[in-house]
Coordinates of C-alpha atoms in Angstrom, one line a residue:
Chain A
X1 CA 72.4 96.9 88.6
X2 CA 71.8 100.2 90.2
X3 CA 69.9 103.8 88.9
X4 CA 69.2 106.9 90.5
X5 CA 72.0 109.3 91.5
X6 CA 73.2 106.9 94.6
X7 CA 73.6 104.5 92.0
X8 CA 76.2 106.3 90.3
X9 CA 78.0 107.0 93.4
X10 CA 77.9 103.1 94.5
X11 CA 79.2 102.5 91.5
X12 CA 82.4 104.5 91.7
X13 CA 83.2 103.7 95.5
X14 CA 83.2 99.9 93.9
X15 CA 85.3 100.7 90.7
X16 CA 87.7 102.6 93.0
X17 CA 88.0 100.5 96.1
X18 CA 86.8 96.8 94.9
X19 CA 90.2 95.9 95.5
X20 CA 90.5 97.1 98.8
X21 CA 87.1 96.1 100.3
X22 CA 87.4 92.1 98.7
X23 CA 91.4 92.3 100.5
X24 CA 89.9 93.5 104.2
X25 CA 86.4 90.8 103.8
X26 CA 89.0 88.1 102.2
X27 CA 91.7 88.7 105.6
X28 CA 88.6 88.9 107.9
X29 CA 86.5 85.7 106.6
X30 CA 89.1 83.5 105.2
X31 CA 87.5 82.9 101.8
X32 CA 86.6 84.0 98.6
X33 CA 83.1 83.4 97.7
X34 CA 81.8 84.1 100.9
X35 CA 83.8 87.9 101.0
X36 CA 82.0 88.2 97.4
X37 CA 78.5 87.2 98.2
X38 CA 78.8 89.1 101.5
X39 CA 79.9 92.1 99.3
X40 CA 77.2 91.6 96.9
X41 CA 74.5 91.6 99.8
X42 CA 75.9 95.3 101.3
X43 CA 75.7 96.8 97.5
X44 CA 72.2 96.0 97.8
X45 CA 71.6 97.4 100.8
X46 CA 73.6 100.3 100.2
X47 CA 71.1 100.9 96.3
X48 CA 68.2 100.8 99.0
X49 CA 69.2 103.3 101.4
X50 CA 71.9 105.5 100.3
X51 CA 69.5 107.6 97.9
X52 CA 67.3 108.2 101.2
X53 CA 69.7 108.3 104.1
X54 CA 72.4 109.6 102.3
X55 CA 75.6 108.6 100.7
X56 CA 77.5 107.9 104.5
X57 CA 81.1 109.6 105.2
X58 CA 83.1 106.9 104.4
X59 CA 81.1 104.4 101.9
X60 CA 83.9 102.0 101.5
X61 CA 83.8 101.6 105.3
X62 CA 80.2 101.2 105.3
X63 CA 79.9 98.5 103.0
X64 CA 83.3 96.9 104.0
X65 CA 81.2 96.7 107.8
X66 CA 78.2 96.0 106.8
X67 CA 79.0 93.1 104.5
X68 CA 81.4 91.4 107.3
X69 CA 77.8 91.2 109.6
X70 CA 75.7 90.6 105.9
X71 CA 78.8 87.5 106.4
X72 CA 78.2 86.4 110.2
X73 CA 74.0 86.7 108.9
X74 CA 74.8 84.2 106.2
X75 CA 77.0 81.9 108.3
X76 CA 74.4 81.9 111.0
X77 CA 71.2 81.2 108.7
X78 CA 73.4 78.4 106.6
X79 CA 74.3 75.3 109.2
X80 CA 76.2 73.5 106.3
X81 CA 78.7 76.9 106.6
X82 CA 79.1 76.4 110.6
X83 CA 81.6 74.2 110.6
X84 CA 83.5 75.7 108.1
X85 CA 83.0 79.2 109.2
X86 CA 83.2 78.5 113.3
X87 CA 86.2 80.9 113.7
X88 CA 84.6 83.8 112.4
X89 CA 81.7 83.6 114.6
X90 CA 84.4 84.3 117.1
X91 CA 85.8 87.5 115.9
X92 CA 86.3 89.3 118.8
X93 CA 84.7 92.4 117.2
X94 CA 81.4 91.0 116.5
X95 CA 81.3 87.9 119.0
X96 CA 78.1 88.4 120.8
X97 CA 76.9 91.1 118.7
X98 CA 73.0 89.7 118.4
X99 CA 71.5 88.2 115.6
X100 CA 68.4 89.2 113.7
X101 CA 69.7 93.4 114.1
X102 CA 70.0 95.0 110.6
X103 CA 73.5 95.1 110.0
X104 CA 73.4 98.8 108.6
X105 CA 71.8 100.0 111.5
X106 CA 74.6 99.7 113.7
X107 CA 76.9 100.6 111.3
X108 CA 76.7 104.4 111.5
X109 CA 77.9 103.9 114.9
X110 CA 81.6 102.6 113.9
X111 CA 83.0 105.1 111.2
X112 CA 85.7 102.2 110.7
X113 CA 88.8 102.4 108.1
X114 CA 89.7 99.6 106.5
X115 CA 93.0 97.9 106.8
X116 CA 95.1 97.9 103.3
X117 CA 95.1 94.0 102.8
X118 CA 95.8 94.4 98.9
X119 CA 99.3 93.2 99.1
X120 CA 97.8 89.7 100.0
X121 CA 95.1 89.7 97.6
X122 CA 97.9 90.3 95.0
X123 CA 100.1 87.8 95.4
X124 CA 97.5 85.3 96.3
X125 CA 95.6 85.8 92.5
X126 CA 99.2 85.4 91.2
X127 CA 100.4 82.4 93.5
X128 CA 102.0 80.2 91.1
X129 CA 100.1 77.1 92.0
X130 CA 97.6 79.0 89.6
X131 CA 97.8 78.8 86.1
X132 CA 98.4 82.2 84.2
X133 CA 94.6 82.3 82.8
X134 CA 93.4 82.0 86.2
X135 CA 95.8 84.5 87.9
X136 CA 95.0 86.8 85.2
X137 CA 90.9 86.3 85.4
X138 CA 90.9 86.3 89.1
X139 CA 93.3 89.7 89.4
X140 CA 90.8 91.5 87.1
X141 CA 87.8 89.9 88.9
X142 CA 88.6 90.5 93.0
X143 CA 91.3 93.3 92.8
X144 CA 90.1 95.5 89.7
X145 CA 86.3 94.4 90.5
X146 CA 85.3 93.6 86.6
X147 CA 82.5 91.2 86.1
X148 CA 83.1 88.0 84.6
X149 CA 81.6 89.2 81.4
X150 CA 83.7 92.1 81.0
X151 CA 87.0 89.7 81.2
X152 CA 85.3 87.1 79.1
X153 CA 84.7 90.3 76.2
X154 CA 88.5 91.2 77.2
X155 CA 89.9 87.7 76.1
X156 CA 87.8 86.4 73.6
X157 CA 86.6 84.1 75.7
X158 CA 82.9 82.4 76.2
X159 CA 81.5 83.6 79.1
X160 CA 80.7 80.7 81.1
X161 CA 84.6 79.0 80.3
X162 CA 85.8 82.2 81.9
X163 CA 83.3 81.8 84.8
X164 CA 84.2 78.0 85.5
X165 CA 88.1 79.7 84.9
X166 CA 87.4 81.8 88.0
X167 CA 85.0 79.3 89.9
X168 CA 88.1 77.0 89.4
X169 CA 91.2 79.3 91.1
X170 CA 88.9 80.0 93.8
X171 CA 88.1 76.7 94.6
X172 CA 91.5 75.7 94.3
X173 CA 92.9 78.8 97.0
X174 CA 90.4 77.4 99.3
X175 CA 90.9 73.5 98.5
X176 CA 94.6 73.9 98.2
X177 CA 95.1 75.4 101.3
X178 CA 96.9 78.9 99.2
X179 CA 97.3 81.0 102.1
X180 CA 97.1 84.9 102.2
X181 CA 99.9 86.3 103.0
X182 CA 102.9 88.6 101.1
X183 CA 105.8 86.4 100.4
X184 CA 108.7 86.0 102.8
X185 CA 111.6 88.1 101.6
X186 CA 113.2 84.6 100.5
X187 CA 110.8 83.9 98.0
X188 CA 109.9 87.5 97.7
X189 CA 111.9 88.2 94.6
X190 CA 110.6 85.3 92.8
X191 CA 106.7 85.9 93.4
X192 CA 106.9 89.5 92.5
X193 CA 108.2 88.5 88.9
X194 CA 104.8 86.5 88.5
X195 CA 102.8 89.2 89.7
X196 CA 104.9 91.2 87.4
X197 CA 103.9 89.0 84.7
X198 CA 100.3 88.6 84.9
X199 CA 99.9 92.6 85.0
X200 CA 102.6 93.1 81.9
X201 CA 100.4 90.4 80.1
X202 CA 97.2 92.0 80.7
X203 CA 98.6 95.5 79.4
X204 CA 99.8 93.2 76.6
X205 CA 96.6 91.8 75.7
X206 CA 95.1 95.4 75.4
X207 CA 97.4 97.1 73.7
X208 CA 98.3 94.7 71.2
X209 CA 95.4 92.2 70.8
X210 CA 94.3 91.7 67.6
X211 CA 90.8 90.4 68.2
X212 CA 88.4 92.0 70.3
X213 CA 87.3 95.4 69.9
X214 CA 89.2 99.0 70.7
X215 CA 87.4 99.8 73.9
X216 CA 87.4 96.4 75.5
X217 CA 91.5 96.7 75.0
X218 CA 91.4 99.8 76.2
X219 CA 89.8 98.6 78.9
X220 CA 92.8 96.0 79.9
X221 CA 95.4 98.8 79.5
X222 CA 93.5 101.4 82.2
X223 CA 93.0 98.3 84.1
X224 CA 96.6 96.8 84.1
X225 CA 98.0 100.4 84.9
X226 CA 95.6 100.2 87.7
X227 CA 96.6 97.5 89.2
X228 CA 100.8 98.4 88.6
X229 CA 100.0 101.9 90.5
X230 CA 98.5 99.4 93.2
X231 CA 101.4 97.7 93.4
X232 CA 103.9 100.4 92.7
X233 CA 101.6 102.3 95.8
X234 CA 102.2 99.3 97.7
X235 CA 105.9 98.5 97.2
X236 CA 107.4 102.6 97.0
X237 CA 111.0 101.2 96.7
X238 CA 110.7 97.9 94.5
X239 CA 112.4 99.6 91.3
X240 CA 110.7 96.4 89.2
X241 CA 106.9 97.9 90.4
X242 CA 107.8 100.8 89.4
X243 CA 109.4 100.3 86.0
X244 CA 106.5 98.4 85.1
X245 CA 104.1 100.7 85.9
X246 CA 106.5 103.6 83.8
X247 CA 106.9 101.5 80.9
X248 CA 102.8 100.8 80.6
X249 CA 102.2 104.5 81.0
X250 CA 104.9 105.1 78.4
X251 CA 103.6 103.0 75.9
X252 CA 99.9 103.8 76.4
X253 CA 101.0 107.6 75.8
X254 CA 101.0 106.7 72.5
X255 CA 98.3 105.1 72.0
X256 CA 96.0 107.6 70.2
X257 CA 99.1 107.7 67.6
X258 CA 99.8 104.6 67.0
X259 CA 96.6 103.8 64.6
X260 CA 95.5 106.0 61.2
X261 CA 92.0 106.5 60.1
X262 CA 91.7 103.4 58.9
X263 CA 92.9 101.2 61.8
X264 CA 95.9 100.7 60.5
X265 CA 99.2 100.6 62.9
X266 CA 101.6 103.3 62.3
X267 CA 105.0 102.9 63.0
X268 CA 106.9 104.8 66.0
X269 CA 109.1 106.5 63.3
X270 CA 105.6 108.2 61.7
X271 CA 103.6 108.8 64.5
X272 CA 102.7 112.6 65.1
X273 CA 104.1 112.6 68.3
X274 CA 101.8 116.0 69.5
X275 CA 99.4 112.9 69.6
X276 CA 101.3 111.4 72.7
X277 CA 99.6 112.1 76.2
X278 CA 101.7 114.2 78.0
X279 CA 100.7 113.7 80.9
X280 CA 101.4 110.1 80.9
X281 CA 104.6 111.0 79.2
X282 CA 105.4 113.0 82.6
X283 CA 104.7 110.6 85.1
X284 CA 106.2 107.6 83.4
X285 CA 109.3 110.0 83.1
X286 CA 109.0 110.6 86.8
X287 CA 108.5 107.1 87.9
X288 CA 112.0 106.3 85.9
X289 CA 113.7 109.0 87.7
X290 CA 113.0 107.0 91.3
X291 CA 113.6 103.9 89.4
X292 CA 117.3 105.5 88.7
X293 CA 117.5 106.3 92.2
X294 CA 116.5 103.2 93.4
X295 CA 119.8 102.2 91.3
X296 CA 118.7 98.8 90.2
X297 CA 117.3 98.1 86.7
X298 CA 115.3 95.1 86.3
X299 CA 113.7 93.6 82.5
X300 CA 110.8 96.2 83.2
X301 CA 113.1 99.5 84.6
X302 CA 115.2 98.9 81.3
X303 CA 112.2 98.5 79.1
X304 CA 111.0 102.0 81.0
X305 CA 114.2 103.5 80.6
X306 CA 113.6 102.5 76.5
X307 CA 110.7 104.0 76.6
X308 CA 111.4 107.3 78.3
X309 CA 113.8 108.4 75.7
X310 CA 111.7 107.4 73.3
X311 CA 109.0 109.5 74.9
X312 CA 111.1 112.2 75.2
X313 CA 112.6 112.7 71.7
X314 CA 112.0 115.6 69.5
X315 CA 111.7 113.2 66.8
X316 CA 113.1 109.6 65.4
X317 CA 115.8 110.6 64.3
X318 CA 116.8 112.7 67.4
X319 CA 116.4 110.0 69.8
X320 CA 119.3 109.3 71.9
X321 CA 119.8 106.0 69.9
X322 CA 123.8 105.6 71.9
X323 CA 121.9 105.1 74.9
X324 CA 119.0 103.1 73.9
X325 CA 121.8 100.6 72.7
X326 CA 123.4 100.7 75.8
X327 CA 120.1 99.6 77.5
X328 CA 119.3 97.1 75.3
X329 CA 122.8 95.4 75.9
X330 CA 122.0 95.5 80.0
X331 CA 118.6 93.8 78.8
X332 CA 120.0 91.5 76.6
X333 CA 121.9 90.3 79.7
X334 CA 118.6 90.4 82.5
X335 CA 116.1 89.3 79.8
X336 CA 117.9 87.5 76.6
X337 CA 115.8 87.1 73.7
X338 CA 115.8 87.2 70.3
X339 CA 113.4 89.9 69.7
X340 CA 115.5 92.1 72.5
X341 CA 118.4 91.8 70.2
X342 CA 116.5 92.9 67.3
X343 CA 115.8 96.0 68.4
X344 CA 119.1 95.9 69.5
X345 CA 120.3 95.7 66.3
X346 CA 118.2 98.2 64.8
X347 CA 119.3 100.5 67.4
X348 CA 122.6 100.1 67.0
X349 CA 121.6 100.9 63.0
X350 CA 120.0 103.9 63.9
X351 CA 122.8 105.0 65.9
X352 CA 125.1 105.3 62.9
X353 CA 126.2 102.3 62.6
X354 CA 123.9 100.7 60.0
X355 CA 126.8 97.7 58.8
X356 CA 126.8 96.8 62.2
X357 CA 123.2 97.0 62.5
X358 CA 122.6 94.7 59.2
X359 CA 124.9 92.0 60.3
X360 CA 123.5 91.4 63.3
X361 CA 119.8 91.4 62.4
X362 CA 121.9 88.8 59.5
X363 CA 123.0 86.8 62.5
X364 CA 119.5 86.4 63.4
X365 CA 118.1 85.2 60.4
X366 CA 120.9 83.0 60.1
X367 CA 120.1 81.1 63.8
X368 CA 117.4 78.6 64.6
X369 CA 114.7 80.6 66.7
X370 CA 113.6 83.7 64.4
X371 CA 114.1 82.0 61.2
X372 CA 110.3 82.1 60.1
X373 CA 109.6 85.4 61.7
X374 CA 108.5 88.1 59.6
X375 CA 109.5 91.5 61.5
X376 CA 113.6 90.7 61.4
X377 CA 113.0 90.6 57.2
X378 CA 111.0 93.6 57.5
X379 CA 113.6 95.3 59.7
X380 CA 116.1 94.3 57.7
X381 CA 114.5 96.0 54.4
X382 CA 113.8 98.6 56.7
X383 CA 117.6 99.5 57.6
X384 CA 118.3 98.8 53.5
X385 CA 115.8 101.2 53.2
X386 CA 116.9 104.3 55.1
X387 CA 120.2 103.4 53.3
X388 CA 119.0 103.9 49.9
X389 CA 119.6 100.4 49.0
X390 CA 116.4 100.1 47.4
X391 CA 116.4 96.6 45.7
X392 CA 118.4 94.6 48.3
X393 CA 115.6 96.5 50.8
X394 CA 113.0 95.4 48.2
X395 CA 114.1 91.9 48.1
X396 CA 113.7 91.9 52.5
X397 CA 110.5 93.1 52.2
X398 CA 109.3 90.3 49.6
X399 CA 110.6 87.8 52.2
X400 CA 109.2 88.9 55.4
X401 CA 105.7 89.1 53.0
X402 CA 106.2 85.5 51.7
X403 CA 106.4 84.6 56.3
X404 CA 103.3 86.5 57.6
X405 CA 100.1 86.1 57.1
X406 CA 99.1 88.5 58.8
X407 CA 96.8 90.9 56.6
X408 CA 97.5 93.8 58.5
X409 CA 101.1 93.1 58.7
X410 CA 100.4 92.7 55.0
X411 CA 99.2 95.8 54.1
X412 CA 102.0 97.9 56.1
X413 CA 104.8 95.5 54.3
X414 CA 102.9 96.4 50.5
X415 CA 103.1 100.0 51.1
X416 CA 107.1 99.9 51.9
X417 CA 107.5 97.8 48.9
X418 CA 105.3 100.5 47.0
X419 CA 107.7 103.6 48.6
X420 CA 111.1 101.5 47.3
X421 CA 110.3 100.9 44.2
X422 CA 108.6 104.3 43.4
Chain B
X1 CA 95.6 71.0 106.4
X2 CA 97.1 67.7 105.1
X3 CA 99.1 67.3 101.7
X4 CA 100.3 64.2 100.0
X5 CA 103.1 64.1 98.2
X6 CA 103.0 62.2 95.4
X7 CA 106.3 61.2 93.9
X8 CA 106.4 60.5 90.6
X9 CA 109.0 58.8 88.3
X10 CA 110.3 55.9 86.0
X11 CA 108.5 52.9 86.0
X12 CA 111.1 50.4 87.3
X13 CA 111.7 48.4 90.6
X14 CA 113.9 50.4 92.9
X15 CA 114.4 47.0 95.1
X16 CA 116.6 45.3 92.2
X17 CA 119.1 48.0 91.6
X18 CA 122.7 47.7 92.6
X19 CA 123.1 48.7 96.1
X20 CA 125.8 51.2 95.2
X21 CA 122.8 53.4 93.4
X22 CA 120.6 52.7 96.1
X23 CA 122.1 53.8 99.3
X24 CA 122.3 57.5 98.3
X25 CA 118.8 57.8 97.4
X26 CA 117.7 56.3 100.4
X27 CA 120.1 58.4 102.6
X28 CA 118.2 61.1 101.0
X29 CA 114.7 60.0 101.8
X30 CA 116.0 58.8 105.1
X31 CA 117.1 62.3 106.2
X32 CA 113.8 64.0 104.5
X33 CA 111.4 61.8 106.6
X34 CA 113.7 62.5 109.7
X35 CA 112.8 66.1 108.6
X36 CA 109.4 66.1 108.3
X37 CA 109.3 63.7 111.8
X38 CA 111.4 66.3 113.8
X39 CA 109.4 69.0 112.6
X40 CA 106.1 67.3 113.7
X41 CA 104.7 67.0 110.0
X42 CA 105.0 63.7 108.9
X43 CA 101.9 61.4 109.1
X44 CA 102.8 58.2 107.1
X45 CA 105.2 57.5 104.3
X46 CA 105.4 54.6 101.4
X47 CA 107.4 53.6 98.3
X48 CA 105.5 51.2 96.0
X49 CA 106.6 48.6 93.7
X50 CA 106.5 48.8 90.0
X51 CA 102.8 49.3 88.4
X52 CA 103.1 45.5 87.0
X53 CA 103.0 44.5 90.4
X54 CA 99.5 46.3 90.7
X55 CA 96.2 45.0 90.0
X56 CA 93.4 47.3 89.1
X57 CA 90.2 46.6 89.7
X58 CA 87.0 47.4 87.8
X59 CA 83.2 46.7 88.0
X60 CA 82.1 45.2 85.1
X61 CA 78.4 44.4 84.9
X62 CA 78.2 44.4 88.7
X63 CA 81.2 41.7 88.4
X64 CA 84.6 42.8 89.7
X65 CA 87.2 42.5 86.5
X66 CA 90.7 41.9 87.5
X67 CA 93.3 43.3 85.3
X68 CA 96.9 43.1 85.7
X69 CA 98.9 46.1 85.6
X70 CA 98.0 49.6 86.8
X71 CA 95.1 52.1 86.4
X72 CA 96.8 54.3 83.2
X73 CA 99.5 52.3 81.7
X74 CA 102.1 55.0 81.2
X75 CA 106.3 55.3 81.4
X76 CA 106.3 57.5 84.7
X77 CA 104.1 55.9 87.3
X78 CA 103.7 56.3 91.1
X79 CA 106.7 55.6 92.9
X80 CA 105.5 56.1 96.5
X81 CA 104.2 59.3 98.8
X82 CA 104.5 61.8 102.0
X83 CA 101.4 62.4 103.7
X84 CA 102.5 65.5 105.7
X85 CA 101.0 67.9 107.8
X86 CA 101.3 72.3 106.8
X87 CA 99.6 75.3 107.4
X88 CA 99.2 76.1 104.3
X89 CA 100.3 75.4 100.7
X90 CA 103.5 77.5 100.7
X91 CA 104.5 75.1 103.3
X92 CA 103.5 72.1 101.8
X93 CA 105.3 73.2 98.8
X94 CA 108.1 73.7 100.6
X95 CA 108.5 70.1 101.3
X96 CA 107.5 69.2 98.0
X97 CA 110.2 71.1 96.2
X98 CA 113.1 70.2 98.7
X99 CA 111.6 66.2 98.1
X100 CA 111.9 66.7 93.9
X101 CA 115.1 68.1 94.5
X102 CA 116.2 64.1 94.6
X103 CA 113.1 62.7 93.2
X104 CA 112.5 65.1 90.4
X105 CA 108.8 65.2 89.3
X106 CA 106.2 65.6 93.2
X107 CA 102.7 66.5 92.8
X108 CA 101.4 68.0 96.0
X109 CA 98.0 67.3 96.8
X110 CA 95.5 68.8 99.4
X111 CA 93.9 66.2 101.3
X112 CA 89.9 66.7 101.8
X113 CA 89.4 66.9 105.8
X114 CA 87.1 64.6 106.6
X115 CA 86.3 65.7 110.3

């Protein structure tokens, strides 16, 4: 799109602030398309005369101002938008502004700052009206600023399904009437969890997709902690925001451990932890302390809290095991599920207490929902394992083989049959 | 902006159940629409019969095609509708969700402004 060394810069004011310039154009022109193509137009104007006239003091500004008049040009050129757009020919900033004046001209003149409407845009690409593909597409597209391609690569997804995806939730916030606006505190609660949600799932996608390839998931993880820091920025004291955004940077510490040479996944108990990223390590650790003091613990703070003493043990074995229990038992009663009281279980084996441990990963083989489920076999041999009860551990592994076909899952379940029957 | 809300539910005639079953449920649309009236947003309001009361309509080789029965033949059919006035959707789902609160399945539909 751009070249030259004003290309580079124009293309880190729009990684940095996409978000923030598509929230101010969406508040000010009431639509989505029109704060895009309006957007679109300024970027062009700024590749023609930033590498002559100089990048200007505050570029997100600039463009942010000059797409709003690239907006009143369009409206005024286009008499099928008049109608639609009447209001905003009535801004009281521009109204009577003439026409035909090149927008960037005048801009120099109003070294404006633009008003933090992220909040909106947030909870807007999550309202629940929206299915989860769209709320997920549209996040990445308007708040993150990724092109359509890029989230197509990201999901595996055609590109043009992914562009009628998009073309889709926009024209259904306009259609539908979704307004733009942050939740009442009434509903608050229950919006924020869907926001939640869609950023949890695009960390997800990244950091445990199996199709695509490594950068692209990358990609999603730097993106979805992006976009919990710009909620966790925008909501200091909800302790959900910033559990989330702890327990992504927690997990993505460890991502440069968690694979060998050959791609395959190595378990937490085998990773070199001088691998980890410390820094990560740090401020996930930090963002749990505020969490703490916040002194409520949501699904996410919990899941953060997990993580931190994971992240901060000197090894497996050393982990404080009593107290990851203990948090998994306050999860099991936010967030109940099956797979929460697997680890449970395995905690509570690791803990010492490895009959305890066995009977209740027993329990869940025994029920309805997990029967077919590979991992709680695996486990299973896994406890049997660390126990020295080689063939019953043996026998687990042979069962959790015969329930996954996954080849990866495959390989990693081969080479703990191979180490118990050495 | 204007939203319909479309109830919908079990395919049966409302009009032949015993009157003890009825009253409540039309206490409870009674005191919705009064709802929607004192707060300015109602603009019209309908229950339907049955879909085997319905005749659907088609064009068949420039011919119109009567055929008896509704559009999609299906268990849950249209059981009537609030046009309503909102801002927005939040409000308009508002209404919807305190309406399938005793009607139990409400699609709320944006209605295209034709001015």
């Amino acid at each position: 799109m751009v070249n030259g060394a004003g290309g580079v810069i124009i293309e880190d004011v729009v990684r940095e602030h996409h978000g923030r310039m598509m929230a101010a154009l969406i508040k000010r022109l009431g639509d989505f398309d029109l704060a895009e193509e309006s957007l679109q137009d300024a970027l062009e104007t700024a590749i023609e005369r930033w590498p002559f006239e100089g990048v200007p003091e505050n570029p997100a500004g600039w463009l942010v101002t000059v797409a709003r008049r690239r907006a009143i040009d369009r409206i005024r050129r286009d008499q099928s938008r008049r109608s639609k757009y009447e209001q905003i020919l009535h801004d009281p900033v521009l109204h009577g502004e003439p026409a035909g004046v090149d927008p960037a001209d005048v801009v120099s003149e109003i070294p404006e700052s633009i008003p933090d409407e992220r909040l909106r845009l947030i909870f807007t690409c999550c309202h629940p009206s929206l299915n989860l593909h769209a709320q997920v597409a549209l996040a990445l597209r308007t708040l993150c600023g990724l092109t359509t391609r890029e989230i197509a690569r990201a999901f595996v997804v055609p590109e043009p399904t992914m562009a009628q995806r998009i073309t889709r939730a926009k024209r259904k916030i306009s259609g539908a009437g979704i307004p733009f606006v942050v939740p009442g505190t009434e509903e608050l609660e229950e919006r924020l969890d869907g926001v939640l949600r869609v950023i949890y799932l695009v960390f997800n996608e990244g950091h445990t997709a199996t199709e695509g390839d490594d950068l692209v998931r990358q990609q999603l993880c730097d993106e979805a902690i992006r976009l919990g820091r710009m909620l966790a920025e925008l909501m200091p004291d909800e302790p959900e925001a910033l559990g989330l955004l702890a327990l992504m940077l927690l997990n993505d510490a460890r991502t440069s451990a968690r694979l060998d040479a050959d791609g395959e996944s190595i378990p937490l108990d085998e990773q070199d932890r001088n691998l980890w990223d410390q820094a990560k390590i740090a401020e996930g650790v930090m963002l749990m302390r505020r969490v703490l003091r916040l002194g409520q613990m949501g699904q996410y703070g919990l899941q953060g809290a997990i993580a931190a003493l994971h992240a901060e043990a000197e090894s497996y074995e050393l982990t404080d095991w009593a107290q990851i229990v203990r948090l998994y038992g306050f999860l099991m009663q936010v967030a109940p599920s099956p797979i929460v009281e697997l680890n449970r279980a395995i905690a509570i084996a690791q803990s010492g207490d490895a009959t305890a441990g066995l009977a209740l990963i027993d329990d869940l083989i025994a029920g309805e929902e997990l029967r077919d489920y590979y991992l709680l076999d695996a486990a299973r041999g896994d406890l049997l394992r660390r126990s020295g009860r080689a063939d019953e551990a043996r026998q687990s592994f042979q069962r959790a083989m015969e329930k996954t076909h996954n080849q990866a899952a495959q390989r990693f379940i081969q080479r703990r049959i191979r180490e118990v029957t050495g | 902006m204007r939203y319909m809300l479309v109830i919908y539910g079990n395919d049966e005639d409302w009009t032949q159940r015993p009157a003890e079953e009825l009253a409540p449920v039309i206490a409870e649309h009674e005191s919705f629409g009064e709802a929607l009236r004192n707060a300015g947003k109602l603009v019209a309001s309908e229950a339907l019969y049955p879909s085997s009361t319905a005749t659907t309509v088609r064009m068949k080789d420039g011919e119109p095609l009567l055929t008896d029965g509704p559009y999609l033949e299906s268990k849950e059919q249209i059981g009537g509708f609030y046009l309503i006035e909102a801002a927005d959707l939040d409000e308009a789902l508002e209404w919807g969700k305190r309406l399938a609160s005793f009607e139990d399945t409400v699609s709320v539909w944006p209605v295209i402004n034709m001015e």
